[in-house]
PDB file of C-alpha atoms in Angstrom:
ATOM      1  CA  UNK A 162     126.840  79.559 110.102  1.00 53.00           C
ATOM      2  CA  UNK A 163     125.211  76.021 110.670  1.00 50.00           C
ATOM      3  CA  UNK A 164     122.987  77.768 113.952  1.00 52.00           C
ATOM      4  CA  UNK A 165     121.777  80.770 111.384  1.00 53.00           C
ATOM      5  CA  UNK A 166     120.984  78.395 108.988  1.00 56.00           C
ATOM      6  CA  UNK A 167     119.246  76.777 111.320  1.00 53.00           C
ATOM      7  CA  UNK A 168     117.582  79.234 112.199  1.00 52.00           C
ATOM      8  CA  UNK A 169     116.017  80.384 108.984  1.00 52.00           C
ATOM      9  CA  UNK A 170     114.911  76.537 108.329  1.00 53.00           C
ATOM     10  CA  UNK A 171     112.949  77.167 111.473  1.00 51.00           C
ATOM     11  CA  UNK A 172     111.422  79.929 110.400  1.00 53.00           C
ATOM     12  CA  UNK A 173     110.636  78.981 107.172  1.00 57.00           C
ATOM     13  CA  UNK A 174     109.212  75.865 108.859  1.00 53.00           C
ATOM     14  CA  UNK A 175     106.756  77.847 111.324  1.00 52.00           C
ATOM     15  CA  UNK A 176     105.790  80.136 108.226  1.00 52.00           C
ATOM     16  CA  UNK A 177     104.648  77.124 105.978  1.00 54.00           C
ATOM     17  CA  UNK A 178     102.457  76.411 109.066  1.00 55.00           C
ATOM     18  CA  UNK A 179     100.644  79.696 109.134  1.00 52.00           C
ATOM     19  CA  UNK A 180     100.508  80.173 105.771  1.00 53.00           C
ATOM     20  CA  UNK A 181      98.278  76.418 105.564  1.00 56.00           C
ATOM     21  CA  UNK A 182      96.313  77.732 108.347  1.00 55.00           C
ATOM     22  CA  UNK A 183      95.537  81.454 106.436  1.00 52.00           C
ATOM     23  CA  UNK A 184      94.956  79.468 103.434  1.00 51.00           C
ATOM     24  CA  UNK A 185      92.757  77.091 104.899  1.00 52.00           C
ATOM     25  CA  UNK A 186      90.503  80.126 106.560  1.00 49.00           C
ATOM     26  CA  UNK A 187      89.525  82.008 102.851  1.00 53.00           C
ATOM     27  CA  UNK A 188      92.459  82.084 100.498  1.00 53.00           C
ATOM     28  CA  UNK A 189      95.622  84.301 100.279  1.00 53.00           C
ATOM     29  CA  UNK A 190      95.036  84.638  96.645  1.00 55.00           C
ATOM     30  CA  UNK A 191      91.439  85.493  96.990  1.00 52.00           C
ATOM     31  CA  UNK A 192      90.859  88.921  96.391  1.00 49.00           C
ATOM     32  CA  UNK A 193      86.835  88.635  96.895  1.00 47.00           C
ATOM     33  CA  UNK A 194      88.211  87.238 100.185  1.00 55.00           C
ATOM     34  CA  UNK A 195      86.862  89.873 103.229  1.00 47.00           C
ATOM     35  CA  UNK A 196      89.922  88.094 105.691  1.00 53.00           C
ATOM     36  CA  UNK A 197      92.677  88.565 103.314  1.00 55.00           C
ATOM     37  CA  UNK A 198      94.211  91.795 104.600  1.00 58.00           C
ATOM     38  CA  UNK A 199      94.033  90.518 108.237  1.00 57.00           C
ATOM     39  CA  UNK A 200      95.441  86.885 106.599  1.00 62.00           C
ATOM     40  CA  UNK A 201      98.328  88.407 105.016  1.00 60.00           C
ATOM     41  CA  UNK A 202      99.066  90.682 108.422  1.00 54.00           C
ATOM     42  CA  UNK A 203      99.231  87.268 110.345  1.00 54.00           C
ATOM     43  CA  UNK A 204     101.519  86.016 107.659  1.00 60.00           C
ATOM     44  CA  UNK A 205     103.738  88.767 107.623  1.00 60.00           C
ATOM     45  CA  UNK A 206     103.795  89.040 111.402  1.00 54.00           C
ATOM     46  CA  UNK A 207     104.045  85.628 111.995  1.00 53.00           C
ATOM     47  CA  UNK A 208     107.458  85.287 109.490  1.00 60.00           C
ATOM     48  CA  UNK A 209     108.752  88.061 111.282  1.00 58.00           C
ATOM     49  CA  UNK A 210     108.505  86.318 114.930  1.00 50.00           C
ATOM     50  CA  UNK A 211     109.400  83.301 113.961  1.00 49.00           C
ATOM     51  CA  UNK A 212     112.622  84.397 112.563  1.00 65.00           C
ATOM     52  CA  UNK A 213     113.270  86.638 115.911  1.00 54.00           C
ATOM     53  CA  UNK A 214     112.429  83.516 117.791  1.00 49.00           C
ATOM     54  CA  UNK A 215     114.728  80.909 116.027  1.00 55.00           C
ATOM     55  CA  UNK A 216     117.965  83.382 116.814  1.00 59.00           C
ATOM     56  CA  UNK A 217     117.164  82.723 120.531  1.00 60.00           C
ATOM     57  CA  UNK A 218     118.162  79.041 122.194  1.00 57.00           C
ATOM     58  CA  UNK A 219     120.776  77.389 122.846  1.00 65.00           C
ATOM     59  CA  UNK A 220     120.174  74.050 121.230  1.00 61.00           C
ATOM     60  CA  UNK A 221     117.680  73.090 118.305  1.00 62.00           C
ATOM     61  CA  UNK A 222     115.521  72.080 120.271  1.00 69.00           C
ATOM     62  CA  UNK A 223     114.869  75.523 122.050  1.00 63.00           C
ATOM     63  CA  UNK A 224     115.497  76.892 118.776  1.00 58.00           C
ATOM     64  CA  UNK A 225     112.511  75.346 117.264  1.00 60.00           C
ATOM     65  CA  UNK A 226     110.243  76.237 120.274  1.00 60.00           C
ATOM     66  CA  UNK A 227     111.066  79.629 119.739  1.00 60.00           C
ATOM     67  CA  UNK A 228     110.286  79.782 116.769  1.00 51.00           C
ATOM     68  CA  UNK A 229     106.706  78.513 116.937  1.00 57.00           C
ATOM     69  CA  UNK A 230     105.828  80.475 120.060  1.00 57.00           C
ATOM     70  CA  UNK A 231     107.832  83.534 117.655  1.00 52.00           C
ATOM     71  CA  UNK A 232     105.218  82.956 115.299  1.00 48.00           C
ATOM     72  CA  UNK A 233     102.186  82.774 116.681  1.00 56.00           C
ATOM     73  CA  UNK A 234     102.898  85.623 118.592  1.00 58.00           C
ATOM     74  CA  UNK A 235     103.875  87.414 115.332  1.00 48.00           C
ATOM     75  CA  UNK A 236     101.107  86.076 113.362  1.00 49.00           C
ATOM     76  CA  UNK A 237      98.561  87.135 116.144  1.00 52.00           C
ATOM     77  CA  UNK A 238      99.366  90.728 115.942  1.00 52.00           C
ATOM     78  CA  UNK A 239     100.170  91.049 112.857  1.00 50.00           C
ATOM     79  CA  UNK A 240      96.270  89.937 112.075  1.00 55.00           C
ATOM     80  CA  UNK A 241      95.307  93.043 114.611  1.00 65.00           C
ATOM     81  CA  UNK A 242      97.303  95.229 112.202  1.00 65.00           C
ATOM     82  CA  UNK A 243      95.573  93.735 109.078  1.00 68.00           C
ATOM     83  CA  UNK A 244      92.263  94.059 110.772  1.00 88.00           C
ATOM     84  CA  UNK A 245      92.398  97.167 111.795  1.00 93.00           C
ATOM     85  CA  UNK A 246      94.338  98.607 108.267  1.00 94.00           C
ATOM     86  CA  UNK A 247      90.885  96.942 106.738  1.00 94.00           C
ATOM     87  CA  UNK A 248      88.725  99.245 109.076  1.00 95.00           C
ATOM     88  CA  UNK A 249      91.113 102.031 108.049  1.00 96.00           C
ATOM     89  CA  UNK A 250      90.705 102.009 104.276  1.00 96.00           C
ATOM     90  CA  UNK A 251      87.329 101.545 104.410  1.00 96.00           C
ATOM     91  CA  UNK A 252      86.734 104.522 106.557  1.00 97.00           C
ATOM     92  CA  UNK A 253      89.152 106.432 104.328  1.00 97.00           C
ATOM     93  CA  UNK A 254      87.067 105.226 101.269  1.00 97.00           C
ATOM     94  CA  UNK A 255      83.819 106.653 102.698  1.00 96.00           C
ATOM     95  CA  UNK A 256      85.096 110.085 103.862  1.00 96.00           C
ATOM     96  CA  UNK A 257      86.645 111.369 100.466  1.00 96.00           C
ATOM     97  CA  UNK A 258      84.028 112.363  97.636  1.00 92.00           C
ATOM     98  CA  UNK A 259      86.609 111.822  94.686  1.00 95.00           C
ATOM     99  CA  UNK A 260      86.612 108.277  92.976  1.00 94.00           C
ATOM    100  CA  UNK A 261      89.544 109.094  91.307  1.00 97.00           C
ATOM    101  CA  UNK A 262      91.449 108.670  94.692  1.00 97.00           C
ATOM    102  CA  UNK A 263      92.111 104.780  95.249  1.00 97.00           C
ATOM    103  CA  UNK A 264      93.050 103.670  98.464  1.00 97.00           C
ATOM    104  CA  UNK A 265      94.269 100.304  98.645  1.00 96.00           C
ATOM    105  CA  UNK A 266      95.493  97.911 101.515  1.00 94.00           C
ATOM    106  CA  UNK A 267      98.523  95.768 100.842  1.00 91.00           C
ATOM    107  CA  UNK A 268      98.193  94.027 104.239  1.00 88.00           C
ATOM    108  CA  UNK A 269     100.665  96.318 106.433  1.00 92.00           C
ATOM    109  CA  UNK A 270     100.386  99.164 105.145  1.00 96.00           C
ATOM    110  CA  UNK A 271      97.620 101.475 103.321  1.00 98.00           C
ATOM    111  CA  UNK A 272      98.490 103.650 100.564  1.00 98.00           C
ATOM    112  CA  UNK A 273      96.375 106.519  99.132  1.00 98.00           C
ATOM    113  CA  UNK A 274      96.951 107.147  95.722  1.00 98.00           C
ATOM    114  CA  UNK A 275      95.846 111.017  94.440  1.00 98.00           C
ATOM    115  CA  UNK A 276      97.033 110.734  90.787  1.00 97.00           C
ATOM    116  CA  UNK A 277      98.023 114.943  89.617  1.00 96.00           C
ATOM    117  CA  UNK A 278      95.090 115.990  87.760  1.00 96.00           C
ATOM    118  CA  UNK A 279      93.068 116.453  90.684  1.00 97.00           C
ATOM    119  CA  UNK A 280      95.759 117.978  92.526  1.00 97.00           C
ATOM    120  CA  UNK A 281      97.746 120.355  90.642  1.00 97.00           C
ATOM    121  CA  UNK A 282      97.687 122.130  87.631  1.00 96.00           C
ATOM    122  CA  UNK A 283     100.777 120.976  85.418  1.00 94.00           C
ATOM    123  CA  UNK A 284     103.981 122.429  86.410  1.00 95.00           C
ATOM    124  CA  UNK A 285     102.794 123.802  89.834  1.00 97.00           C
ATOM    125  CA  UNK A 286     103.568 122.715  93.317  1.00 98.00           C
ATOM    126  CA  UNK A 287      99.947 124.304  94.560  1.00 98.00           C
ATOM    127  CA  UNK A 288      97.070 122.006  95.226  1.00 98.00           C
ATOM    128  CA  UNK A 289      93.950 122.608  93.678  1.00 97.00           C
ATOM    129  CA  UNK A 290      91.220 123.971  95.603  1.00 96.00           C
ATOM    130  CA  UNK A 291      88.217 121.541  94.996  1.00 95.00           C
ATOM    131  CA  UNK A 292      90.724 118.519  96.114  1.00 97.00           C
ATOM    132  CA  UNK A 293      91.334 119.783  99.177  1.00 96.00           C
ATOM    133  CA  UNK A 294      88.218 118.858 101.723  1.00 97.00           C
ATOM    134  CA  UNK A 295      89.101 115.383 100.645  1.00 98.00           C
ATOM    135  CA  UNK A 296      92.783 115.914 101.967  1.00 98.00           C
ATOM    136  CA  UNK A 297      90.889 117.674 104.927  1.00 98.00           C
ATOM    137  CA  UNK A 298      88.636 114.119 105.455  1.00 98.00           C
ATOM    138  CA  UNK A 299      92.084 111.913 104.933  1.00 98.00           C
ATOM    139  CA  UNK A 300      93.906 114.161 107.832  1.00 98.00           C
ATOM    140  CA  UNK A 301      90.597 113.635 109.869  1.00 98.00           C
ATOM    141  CA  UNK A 302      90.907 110.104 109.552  1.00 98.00           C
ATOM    142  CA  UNK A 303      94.570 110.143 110.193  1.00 98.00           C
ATOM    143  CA  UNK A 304      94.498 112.120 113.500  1.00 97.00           C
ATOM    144  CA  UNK A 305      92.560 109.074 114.931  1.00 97.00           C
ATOM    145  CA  UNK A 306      94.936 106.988 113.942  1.00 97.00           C
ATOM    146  CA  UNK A 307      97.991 108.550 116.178  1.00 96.00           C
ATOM    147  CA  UNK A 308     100.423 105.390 116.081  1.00 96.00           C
ATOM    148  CA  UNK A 309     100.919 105.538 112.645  1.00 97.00           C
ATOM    149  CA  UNK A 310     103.957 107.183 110.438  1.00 98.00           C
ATOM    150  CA  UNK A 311     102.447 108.576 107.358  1.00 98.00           C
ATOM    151  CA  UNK A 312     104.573 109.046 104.037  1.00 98.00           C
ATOM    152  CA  UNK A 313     103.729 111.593 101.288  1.00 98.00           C
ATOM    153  CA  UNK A 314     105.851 110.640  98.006  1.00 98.00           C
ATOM    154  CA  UNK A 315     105.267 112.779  94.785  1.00 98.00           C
ATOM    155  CA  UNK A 316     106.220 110.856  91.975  1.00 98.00           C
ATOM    156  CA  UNK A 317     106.245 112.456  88.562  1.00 98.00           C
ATOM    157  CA  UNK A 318     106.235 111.221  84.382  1.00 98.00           C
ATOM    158  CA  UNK A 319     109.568 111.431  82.462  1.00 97.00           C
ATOM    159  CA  UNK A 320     108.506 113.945  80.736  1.00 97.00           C
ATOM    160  CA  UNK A 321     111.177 116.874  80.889  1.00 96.00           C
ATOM    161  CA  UNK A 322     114.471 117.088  83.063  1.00 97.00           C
ATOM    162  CA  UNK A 323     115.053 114.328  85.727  1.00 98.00           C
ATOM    163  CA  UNK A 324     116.101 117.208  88.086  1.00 98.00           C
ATOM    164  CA  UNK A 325     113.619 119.612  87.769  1.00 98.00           C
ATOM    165  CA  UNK A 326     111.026 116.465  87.704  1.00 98.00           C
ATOM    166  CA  UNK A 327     112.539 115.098  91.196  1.00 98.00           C
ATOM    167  CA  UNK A 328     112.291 118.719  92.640  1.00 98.00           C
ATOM    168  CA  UNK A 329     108.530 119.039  91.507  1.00 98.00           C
ATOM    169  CA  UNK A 330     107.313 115.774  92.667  1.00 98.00           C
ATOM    170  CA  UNK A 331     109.623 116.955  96.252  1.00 98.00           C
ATOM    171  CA  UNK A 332     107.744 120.153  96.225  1.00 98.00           C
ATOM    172  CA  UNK A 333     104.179 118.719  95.512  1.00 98.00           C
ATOM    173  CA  UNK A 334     104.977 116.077  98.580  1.00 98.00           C
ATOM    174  CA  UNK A 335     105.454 119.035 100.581  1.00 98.00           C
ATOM    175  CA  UNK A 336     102.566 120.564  99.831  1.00 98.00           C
ATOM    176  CA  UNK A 337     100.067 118.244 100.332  1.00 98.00           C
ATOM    177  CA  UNK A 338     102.181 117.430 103.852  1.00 98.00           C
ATOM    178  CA  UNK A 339     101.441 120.962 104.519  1.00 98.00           C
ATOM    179  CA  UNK A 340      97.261 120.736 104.081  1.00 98.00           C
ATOM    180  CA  UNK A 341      97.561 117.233 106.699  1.00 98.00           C
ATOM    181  CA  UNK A 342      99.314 119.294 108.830  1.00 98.00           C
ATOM    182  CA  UNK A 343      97.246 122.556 109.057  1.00 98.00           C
ATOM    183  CA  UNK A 344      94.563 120.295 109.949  1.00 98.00           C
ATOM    184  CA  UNK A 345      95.707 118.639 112.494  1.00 97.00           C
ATOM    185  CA  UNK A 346      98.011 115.442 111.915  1.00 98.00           C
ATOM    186  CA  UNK A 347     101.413 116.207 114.115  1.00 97.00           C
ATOM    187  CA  UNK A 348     104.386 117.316 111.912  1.00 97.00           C
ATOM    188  CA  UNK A 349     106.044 114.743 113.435  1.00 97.00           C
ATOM    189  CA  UNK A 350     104.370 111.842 111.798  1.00 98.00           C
ATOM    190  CA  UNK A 351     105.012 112.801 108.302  1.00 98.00           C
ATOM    191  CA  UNK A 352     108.044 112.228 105.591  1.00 98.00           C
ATOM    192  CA  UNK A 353     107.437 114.305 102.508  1.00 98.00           C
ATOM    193  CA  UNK A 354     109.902 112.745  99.608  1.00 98.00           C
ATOM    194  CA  UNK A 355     110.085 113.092  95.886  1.00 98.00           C
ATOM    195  CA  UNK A 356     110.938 110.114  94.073  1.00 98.00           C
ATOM    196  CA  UNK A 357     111.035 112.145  90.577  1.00 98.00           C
ATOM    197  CA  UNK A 358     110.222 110.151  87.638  1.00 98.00           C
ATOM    198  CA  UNK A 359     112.209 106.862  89.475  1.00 97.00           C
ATOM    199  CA  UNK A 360     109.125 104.710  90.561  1.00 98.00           C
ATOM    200  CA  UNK A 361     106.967 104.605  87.530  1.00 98.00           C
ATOM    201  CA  UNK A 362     103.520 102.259  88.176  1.00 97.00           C
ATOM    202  CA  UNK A 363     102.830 102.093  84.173  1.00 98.00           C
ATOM    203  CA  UNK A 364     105.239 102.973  80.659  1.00 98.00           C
ATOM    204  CA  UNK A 365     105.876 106.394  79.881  1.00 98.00           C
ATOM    205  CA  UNK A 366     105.488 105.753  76.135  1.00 98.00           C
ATOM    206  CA  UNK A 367     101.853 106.696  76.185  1.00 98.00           C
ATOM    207  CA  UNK A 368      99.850 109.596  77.549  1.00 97.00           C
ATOM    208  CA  UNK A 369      97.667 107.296  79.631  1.00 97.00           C
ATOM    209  CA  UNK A 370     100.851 105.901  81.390  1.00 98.00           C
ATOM    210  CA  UNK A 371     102.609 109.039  82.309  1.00 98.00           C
ATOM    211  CA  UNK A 372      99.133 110.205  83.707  1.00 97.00           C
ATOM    212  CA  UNK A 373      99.123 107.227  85.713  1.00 97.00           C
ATOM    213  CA  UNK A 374     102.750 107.981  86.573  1.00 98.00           C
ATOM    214  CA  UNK A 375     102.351 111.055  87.855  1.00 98.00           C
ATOM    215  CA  UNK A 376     100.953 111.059  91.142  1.00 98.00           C
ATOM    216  CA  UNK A 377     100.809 111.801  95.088  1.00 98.00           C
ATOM    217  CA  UNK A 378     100.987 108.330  97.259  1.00 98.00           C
ATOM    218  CA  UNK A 379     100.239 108.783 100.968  1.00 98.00           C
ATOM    219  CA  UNK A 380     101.845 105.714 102.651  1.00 98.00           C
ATOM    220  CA  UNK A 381     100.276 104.799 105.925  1.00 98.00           C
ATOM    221  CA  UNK A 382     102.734 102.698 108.118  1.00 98.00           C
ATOM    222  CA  UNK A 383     101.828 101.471 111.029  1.00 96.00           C
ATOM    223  CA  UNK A 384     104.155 101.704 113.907  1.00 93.00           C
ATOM    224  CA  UNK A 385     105.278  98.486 115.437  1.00 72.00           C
TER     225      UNK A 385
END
């Protein structure tokens, strides 16, 4: 108990000291900031090393060497992540023609939010034609980026019955997963999952909030 502990003060210690670093560079909290993707990749990477490298040692001592040389390691490639998700989104952003499609970078991962009235007609499962040479750009720009798992989650409103809305937002998932696949992103990369009316980004006591709920996220996770 006392070495986990331990352990986690480390971590938290090495952490702090990458986080005043990142801070010190352009600002976390910054969202003008151009770094702050890469800045919050080094963060999360470098939280995630340091914790892996304050488990190892046999004393505190080692411990706490671990956990700095955890860190930077961490830190340093979790920046290449952030960097190159940055480079990602804003290729994404210039290859689809549809500004209702917001892409957005949360530092390790990118998601792709198609909200439903661009992509089906209410009720149905089949994706409109005019949306789909954007999906064809987004599978382009996917299929250079091979180390990469990609989730497709269909989210609905709560409009209706929580069953049949779980198995349309499923079935939507599946087939915009279908359209990435047929041109060309491996089968093999991609989850399709319906979340129903579960994960809700705005109320569903006004017609502007279920639109906003209902929705196709492609989640773009970089492999480690």
């Amino acid at each position: 108990m006392l070495r986990a502990r331990t352990s986690l003060l480390l971590a938290s210690a090495a952490m702090l000291a990458v986080a005043g670093c990142t801070e010190q560079m352009g600002g976390l909290n910054d969202p003008n900031n151009p770094r702050r993707n890469t800045q919050q990749g080094a963060l999360i990477g470098a939280g995630l090393g340091a914790i892996a490298g304050a488990a190892l040692g046999n004393d505190a001592e080692e411990r706490r060497a671990n956990a700095a040389a955890g860190a930077l390691i961490g830190g340093g490639a979790g920046a290449l992540v952030g960097n190159e998700l940055d480079k990602q989104a804003a290729e994404l952003r210039n290859s689809v023609g549809n500004s209702q499609i917001d892409v957005r970078n949360t530092g390790d991962r990118l998601i792709v939010t198609l909200p439903q009235n661009i992509l089906f007609a209410t009720d149905s499962a089949q994706v409109s034609s005019s949306i789909q040479g954007d999906l064809r750009a987004v599978a382009g720009n996917l299929s250079q980026y091979p180390n990469q798992t990609i989730q497709v989650i269909g989210h609905t409103d709560n409009t209706g019955d929580a069953s049949y809305n779980y198995d349309l937002s499923q079935r939507r998932a599946q087939s915009v997963s279908g359209i990435l696949v047929a041109n060309g992103v491996s089968s093999g990369r991609i989850q399709a999952i319906g979340r129903g009316e579960d994960q809700p980004v705005a109320s569903n006591l006004t017609p502007e909030g279920r639109q906003q709920n209902r929705r196709v996220e492609i989640v773009i996770l970089p492999n480690a």
